[in-house]
CSV table of C-alpha atoms in Angstrom, one decimal:
chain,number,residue,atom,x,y,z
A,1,UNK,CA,88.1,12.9,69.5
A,2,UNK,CA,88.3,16.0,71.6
A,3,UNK,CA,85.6,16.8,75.0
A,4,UNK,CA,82.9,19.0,74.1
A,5,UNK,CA,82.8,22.4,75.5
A,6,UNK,CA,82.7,23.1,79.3
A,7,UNK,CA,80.3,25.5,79.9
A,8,UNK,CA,81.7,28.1,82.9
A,9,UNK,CA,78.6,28.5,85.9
A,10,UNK,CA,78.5,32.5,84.5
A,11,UNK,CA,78.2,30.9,81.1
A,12,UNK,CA,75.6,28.5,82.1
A,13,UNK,CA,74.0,31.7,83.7
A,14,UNK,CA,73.9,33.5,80.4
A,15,UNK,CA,72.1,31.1,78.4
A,16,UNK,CA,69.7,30.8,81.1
A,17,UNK,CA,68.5,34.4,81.1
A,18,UNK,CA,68.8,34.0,77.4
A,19,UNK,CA,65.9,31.6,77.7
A,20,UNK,CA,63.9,33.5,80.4
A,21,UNK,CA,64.0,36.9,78.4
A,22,UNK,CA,62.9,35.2,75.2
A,23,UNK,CA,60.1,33.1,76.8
A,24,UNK,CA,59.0,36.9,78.9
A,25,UNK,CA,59.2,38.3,74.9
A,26,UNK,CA,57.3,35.9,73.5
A,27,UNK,CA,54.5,35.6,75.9
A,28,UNK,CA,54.1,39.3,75.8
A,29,UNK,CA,54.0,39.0,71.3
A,30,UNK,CA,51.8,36.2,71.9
A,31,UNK,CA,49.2,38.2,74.2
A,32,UNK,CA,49.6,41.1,72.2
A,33,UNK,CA,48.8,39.7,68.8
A,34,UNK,CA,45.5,37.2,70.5
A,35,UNK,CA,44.5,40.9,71.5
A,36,UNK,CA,44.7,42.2,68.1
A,37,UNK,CA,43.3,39.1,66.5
A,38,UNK,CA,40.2,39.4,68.7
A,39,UNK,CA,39.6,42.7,68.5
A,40,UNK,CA,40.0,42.0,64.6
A,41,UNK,CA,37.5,39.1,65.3
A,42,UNK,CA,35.3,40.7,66.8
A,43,UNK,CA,34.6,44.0,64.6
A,44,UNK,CA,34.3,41.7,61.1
A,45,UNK,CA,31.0,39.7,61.1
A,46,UNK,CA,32.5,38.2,57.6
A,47,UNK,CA,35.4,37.2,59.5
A,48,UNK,CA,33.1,35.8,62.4
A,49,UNK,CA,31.0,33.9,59.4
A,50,UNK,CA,34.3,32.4,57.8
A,51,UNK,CA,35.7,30.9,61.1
A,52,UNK,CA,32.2,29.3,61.5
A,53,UNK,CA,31.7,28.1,58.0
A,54,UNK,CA,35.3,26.5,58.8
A,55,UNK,CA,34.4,25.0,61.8
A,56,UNK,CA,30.9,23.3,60.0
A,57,UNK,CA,33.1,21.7,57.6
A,58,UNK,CA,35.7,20.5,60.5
A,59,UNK,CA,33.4,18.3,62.3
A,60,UNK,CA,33.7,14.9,63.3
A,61,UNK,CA,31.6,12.0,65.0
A,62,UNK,CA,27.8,11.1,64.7
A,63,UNK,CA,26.8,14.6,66.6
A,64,UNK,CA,28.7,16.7,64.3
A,65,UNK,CA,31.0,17.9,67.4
A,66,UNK,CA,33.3,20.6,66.5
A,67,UNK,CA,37.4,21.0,66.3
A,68,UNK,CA,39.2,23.7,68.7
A,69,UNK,CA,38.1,27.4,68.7
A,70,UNK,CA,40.4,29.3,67.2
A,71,UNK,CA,41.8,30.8,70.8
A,72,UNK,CA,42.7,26.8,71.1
A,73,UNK,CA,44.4,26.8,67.6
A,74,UNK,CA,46.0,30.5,67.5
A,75,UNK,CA,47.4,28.9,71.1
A,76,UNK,CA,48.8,26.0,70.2
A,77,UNK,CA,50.5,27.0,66.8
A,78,UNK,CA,52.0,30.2,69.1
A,79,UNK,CA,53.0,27.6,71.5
A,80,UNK,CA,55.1,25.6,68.8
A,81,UNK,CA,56.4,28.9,67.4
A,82,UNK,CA,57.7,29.9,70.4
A,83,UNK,CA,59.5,27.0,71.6
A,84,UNK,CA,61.2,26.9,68.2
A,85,UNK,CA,62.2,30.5,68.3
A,86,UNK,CA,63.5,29.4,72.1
A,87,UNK,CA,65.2,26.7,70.9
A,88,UNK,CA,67.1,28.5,68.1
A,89,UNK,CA,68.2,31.2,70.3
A,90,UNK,CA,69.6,28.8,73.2
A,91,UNK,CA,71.7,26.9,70.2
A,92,UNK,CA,72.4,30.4,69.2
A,93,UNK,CA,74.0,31.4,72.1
A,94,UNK,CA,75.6,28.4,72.8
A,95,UNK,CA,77.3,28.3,69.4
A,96,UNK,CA,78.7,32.2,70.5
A,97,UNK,CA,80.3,30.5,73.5
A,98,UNK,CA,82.1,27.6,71.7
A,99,UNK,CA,83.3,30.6,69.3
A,100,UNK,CA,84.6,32.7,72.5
A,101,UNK,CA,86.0,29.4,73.6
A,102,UNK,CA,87.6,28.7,70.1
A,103,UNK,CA,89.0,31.9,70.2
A,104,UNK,CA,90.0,32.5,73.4
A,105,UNK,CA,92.4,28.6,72.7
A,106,UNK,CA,93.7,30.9,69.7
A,107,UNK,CA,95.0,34.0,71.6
A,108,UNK,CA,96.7,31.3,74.1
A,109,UNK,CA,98.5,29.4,71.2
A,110,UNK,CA,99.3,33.0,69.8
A,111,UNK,CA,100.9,34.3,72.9
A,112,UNK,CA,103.9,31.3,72.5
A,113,UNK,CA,101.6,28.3,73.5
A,114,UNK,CA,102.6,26.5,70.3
A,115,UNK,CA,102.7,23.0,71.8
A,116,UNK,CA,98.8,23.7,72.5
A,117,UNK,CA,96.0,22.1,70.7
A,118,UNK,CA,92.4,23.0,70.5
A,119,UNK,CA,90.6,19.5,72.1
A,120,UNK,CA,87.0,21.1,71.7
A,121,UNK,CA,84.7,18.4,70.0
A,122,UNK,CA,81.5,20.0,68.2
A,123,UNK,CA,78.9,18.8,65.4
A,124,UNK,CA,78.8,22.5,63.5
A,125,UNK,CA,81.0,23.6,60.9
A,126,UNK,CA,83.3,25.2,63.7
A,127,UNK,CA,85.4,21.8,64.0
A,128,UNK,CA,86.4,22.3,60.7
A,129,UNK,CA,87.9,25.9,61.9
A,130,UNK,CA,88.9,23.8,64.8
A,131,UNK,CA,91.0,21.3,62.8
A,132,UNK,CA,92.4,24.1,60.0
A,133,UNK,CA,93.6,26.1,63.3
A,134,UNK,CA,95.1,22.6,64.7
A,135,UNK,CA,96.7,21.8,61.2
A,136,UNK,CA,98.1,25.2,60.7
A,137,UNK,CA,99.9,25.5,64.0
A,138,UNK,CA,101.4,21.9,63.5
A,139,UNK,CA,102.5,23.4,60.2
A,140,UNK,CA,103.9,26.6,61.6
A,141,UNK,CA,105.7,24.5,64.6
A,142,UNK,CA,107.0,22.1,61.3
A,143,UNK,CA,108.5,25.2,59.4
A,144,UNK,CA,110.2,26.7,62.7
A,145,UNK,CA,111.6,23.6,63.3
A,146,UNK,CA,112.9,23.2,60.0
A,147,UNK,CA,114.2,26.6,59.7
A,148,UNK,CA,116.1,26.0,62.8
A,149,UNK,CA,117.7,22.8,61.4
A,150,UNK,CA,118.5,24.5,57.9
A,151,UNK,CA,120.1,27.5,60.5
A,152,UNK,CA,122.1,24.9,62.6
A,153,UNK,CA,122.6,22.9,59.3
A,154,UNK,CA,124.1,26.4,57.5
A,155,UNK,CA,126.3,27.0,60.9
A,156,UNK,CA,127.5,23.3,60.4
A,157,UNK,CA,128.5,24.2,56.6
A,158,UNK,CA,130.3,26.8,57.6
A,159,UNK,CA,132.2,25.2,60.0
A,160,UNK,CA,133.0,22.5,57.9
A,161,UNK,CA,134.8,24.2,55.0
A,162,UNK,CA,136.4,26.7,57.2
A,163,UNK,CA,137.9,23.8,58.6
A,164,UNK,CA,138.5,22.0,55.2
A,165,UNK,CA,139.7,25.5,53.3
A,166,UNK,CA,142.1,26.2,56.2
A,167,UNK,CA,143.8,23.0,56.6
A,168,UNK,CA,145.3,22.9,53.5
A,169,UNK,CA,145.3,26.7,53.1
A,170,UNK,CA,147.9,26.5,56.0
A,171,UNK,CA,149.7,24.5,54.4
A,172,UNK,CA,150.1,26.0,51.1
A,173,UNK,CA,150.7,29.2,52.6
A,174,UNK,CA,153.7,27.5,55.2
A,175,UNK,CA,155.2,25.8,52.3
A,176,UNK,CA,155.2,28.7,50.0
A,177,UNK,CA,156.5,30.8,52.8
A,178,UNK,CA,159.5,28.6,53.4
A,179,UNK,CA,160.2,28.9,49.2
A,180,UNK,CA,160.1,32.8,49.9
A,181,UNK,CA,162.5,33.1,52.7
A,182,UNK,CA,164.6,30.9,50.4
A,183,UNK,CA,164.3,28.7,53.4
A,184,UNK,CA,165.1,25.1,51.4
A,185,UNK,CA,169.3,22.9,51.2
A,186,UNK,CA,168.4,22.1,47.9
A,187,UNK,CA,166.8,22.2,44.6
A,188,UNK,CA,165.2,18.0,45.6
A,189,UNK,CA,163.9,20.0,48.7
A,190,UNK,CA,162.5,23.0,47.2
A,191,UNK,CA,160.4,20.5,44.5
A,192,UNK,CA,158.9,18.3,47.8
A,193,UNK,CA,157.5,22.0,49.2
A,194,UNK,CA,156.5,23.0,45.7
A,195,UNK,CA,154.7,19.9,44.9
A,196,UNK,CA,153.0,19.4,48.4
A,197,UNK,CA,151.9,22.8,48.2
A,198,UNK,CA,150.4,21.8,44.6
A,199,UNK,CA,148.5,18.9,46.3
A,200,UNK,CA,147.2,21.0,49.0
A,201,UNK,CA,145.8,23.0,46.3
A,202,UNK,CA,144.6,20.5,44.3
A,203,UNK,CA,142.6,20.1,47.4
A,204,UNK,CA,141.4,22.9,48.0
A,205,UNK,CA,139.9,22.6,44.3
A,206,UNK,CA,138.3,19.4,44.2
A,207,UNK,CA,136.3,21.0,47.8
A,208,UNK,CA,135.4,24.1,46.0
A,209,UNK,CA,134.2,21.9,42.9
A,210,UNK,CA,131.9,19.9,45.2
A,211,UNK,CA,130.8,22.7,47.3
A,212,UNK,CA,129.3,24.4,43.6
A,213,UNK,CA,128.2,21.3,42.4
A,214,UNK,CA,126.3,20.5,45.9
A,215,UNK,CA,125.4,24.3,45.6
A,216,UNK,CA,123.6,23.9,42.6
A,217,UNK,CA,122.0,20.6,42.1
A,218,UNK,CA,120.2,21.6,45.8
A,219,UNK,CA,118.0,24.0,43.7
A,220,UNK,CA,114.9,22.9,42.7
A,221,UNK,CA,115.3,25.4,39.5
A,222,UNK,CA,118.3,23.9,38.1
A,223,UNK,CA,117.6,22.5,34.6
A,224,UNK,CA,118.1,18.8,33.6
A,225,UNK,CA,119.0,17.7,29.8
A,226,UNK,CA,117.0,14.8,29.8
A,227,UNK,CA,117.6,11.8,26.9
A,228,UNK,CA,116.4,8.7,26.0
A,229,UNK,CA,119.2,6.1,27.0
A,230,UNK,CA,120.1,2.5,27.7
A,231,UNK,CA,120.5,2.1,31.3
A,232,UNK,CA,122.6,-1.5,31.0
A,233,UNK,CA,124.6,0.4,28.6
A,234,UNK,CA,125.2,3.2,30.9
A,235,UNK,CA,126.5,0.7,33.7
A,236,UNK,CA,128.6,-1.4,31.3
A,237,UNK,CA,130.5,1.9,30.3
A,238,UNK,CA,131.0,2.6,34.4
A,239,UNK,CA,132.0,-0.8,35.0
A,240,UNK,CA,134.6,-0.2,31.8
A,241,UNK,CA,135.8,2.8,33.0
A,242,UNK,CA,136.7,1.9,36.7
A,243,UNK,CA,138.2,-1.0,35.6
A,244,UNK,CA,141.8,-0.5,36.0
A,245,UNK,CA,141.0,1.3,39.6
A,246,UNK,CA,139.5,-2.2,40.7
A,247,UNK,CA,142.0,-4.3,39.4
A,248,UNK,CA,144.5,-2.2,42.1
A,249,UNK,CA,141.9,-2.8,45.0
A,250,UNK,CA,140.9,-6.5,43.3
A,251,UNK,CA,137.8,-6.1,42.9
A,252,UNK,CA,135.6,-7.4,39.6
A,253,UNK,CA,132.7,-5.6,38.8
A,254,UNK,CA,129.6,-7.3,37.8
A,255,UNK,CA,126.6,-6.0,35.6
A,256,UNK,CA,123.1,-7.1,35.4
A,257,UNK,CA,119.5,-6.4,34.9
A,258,UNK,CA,116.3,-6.6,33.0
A,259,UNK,CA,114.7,-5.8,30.7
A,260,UNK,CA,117.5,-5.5,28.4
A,261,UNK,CA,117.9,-3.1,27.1
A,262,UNK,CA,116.5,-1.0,29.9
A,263,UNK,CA,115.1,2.2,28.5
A,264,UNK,CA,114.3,5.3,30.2
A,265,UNK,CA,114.7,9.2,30.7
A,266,UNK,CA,116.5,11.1,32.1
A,267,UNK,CA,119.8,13.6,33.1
A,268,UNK,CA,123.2,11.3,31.4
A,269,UNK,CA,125.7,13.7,32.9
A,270,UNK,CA,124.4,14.0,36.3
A,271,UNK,CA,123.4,10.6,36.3
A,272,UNK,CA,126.8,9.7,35.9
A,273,UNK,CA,128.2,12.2,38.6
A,274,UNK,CA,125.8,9.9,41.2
A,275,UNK,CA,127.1,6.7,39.8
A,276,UNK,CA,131.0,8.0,39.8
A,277,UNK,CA,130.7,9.0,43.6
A,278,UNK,CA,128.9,5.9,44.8
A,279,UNK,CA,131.3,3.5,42.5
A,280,UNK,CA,134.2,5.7,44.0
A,281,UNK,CA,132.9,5.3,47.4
A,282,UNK,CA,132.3,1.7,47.1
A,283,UNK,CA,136.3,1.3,45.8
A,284,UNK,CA,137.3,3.4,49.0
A,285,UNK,CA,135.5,2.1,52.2
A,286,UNK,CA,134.4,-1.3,50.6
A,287,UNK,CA,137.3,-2.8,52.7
A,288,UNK,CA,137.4,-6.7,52.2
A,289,UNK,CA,135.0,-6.3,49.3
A,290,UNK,CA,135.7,-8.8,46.0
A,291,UNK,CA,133.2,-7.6,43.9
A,292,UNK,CA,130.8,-4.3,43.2
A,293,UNK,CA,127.3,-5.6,41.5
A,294,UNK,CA,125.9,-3.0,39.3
A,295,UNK,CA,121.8,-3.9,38.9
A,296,UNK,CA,119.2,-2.8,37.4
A,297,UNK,CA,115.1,-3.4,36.9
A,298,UNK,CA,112.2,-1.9,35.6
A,299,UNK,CA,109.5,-1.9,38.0
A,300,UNK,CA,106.2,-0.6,36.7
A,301,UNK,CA,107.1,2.7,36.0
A,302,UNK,CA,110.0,3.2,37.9
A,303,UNK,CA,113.6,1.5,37.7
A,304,UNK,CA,115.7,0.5,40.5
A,305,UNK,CA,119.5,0.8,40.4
A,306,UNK,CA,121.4,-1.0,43.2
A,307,UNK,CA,124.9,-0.3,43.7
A,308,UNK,CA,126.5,-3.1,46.1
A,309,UNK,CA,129.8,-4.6,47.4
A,310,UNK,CA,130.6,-7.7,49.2
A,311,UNK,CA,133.1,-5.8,51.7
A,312,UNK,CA,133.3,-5.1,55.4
A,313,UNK,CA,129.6,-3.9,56.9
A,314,UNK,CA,128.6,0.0,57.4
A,315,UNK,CA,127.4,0.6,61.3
A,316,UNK,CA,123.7,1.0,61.6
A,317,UNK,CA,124.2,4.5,63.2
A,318,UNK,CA,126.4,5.9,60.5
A,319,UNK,CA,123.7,4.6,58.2
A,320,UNK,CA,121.2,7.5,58.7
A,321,UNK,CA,123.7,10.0,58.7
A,322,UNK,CA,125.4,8.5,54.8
A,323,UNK,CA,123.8,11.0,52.9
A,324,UNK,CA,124.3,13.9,55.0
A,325,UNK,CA,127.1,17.0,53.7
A,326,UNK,CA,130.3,16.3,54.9
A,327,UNK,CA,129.5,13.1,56.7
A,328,UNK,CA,132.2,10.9,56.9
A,329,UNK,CA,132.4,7.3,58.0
A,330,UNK,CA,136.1,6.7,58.8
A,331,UNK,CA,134.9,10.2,61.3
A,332,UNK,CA,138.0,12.2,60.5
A,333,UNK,CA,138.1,15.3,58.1
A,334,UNK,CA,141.3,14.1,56.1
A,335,UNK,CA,140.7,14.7,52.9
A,336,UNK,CA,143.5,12.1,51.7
A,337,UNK,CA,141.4,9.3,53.3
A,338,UNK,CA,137.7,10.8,53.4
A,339,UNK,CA,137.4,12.8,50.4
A,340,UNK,CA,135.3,16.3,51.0
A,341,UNK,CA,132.4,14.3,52.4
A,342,UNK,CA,130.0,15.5,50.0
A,343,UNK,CA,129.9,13.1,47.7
A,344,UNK,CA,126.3,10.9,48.8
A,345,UNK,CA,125.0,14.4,49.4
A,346,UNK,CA,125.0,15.4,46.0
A,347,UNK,CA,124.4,11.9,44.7
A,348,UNK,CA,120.6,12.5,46.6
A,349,UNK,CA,120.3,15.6,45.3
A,350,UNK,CA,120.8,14.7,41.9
A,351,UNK,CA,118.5,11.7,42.3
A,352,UNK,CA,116.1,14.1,44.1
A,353,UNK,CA,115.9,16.8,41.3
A,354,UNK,CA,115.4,13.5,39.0
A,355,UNK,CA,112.0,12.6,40.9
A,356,UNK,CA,113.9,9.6,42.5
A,357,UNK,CA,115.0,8.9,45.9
A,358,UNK,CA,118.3,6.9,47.2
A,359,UNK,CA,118.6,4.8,50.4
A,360,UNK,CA,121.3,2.4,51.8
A,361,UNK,CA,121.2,-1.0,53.5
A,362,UNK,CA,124.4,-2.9,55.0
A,363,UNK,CA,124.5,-6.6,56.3
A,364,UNK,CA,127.7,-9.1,56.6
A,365,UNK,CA,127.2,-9.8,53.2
A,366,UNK,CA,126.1,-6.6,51.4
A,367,UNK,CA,126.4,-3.0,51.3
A,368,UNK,CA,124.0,-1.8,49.1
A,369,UNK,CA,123.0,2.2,48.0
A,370,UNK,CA,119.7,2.0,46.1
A,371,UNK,CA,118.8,4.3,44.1
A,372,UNK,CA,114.6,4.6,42.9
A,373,UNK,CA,113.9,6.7,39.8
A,374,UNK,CA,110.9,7.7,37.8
A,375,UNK,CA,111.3,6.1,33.7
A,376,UNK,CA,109.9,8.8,32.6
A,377,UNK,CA,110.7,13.1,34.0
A,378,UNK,CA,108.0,14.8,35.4
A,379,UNK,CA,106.9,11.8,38.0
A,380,UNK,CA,107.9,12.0,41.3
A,381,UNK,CA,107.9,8.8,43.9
A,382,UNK,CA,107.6,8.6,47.1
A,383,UNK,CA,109.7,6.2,49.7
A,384,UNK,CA,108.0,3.2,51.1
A,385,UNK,CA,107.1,3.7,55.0
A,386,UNK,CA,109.9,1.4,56.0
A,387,UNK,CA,112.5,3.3,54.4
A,388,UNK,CA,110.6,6.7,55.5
A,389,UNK,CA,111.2,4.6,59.5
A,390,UNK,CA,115.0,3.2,58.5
């Protein structure tokens, strides 16, 4: 809770002539008006005969003893009048001064102050201008900061497919330039430039591929087909289908999960583009690994998919950085080893758009990507504190 409002000696000065010119004002109203009464009094025998009929009926005690005059009563109901009338005007004043306070802490936030907060603690409604103005400038110091990530963020993507476009853009164009200057001893050598020139390409392509798919599942507008599927189902297929690739890396893939089946809603197709990169990522950097456990569960009204593999452990500072675009564990930008490094990016984004989130968690025994989504389109949940803090 904040201090209350420091009152400046000129300040303190100001509400103190407040109160002596109001008490002058008054005094001079009340004198004026017991003149007028008075005289009014005193001209009107009816009004004379009234007051005393009043006073006959306001007695009290065995001698019949009278109340007040009513000089004592016109004085003492003036006398409470006035000090509420001072009162009000002191709080009056005073509430102008917390205001020029108030608004004075503005204009120094507004001149670049933006790490400043209004501490002023009062019982009006101003503390709830106080705490909107607080809130608002801890949201305007939120959206600068993000804008300047996003800016340093957009200056990062650039440099990063500059960088992957020009690599093997250099090549393809030093290759094709040695095949123009007929610069080659024989047809076998002129098929080795021709076909590395095609896999630089080929490169090239996949990048481009990711960078639109990246592109467009980061929009918040970009429609989703949603169906009614199996889950299970949907992993058993995966688990089919990269079969053959684990087999050459011997690993086994194992499927599980309950209920079964395990229905729910939502995107197949980009669904399966999540599943693809973090199966395909697994297979890649999984060194050691013997097995990659597909699971699933329904949990209230939400299912959790875990992707996991028994291989070598992820470090705890490349954890937080997985899911960011062009991130790359091994830390080089070959593509031949590190793929375009947007793979987990779009995985989240797809999950994301979906009203899920994704998070992942390496020990010595497990490296596991977990992936939280709704059962049904149009819920969106919200991470658990500790994975917010991980």
């Amino acid at each position: 809770m904040g201090e209350k409002v420091r009152l400046t000696g000129k300040e303190k000065s100001e509400l103190w002539s407040e109160g002596v010119v109001t008490v002058v004002l008054l005094l001079m109203l009340n004198f004026a008006l017991f003149v007028l009464l008075k005289e009014l009094v005193d001209l009107s025998q009816q009004l004379q005969d009234s007051i005393w009929s009043v006073k006959n009926v306001l007695t009290f005690g065995q001698d019949k003893q009278h109340l007040w005059s009513w000089r004592s009563v016109f004085m003492v109901a003036m006398a409470v009048l006035d000090v509420i009338v001072v009162y009000w005007r002191l709080i009056r004043r005073y509430r102008q001064i917390q205001m020029r306070h108030v608004i004075r802490e503005l204009h120094y936030i507004a001149d670049g102050h933006l790490d400043h907060r209004i501490q002023f603690s009062v019982s009006t409604d101003l503390q709830k201008v106080i705490n909107s103005i607080n809130a608002l400038v801890d949201s305007t110091v939120n959206s600068m900061e993000e804008e300047r990530r996003i800016e340093s963020s957009k200056d990062e993507l650039i440099t990063n497919v500059s960088h992957d476009i020009r690599t093997p853009l250099t090549s393809i164009i030093g290759y094709l330039g040695l095949i123009e200057d007929k610069q080659y001893k024989s047809d076998e050598e002129l098929v080795k430039y021709t076909h590395t020139a095609y896999l630089k390409a080929k490169q090239m392509k996949v990048l481009v591929e990711d960078l639109f798919e990246y592109t467009k599942v980061r929009q918040t507008t970009t429609p989703l087909n949603p169906v009614k599927f199996d889950m299970l189902a949907m992993l058993e297929q995966l688990a089919a289908s990269f079969e053959l690739e684990g087999q050459k890396h011997h690993l086994r893939f194992v499927v599980s999960g309950r209920p079964n089946p395990l229905m729910m809603e939502a995107d197949t197709e980009k669904l399966g583009r999540v599943f693809n990169n973090l199966i395909a990522n697994a297979l890649k950097y999984g060194k050691g690994a013997h097995h990659i456990f597909l699971t699933a569960e329904a949990v209230g009204s939400e299912v959790v998919i875990k992707v996991q593999n028994d291989g070598e452990q992820i470090p705890n500072d490349s954890l937080s950085k997985l899911f960011d675009r062009f991130y790359r564990v091994e830390g080089s930008r070959n593509q031949e080893t590190g793929g375009t490094g947007l793979g987990l990016a779009i995985a989240q984004s797809i999950v994301t758009l979906h009203g899920g989130y994704i998070y992942a968690d390496s020990t010595p025994e497990l490296t596991s990507f977990v992936i939280h989504l709704p059962r049904t389109l149009g819920q969106t949940l919200k991470p658990d504190q500790k994975i917010k803090n991980e």
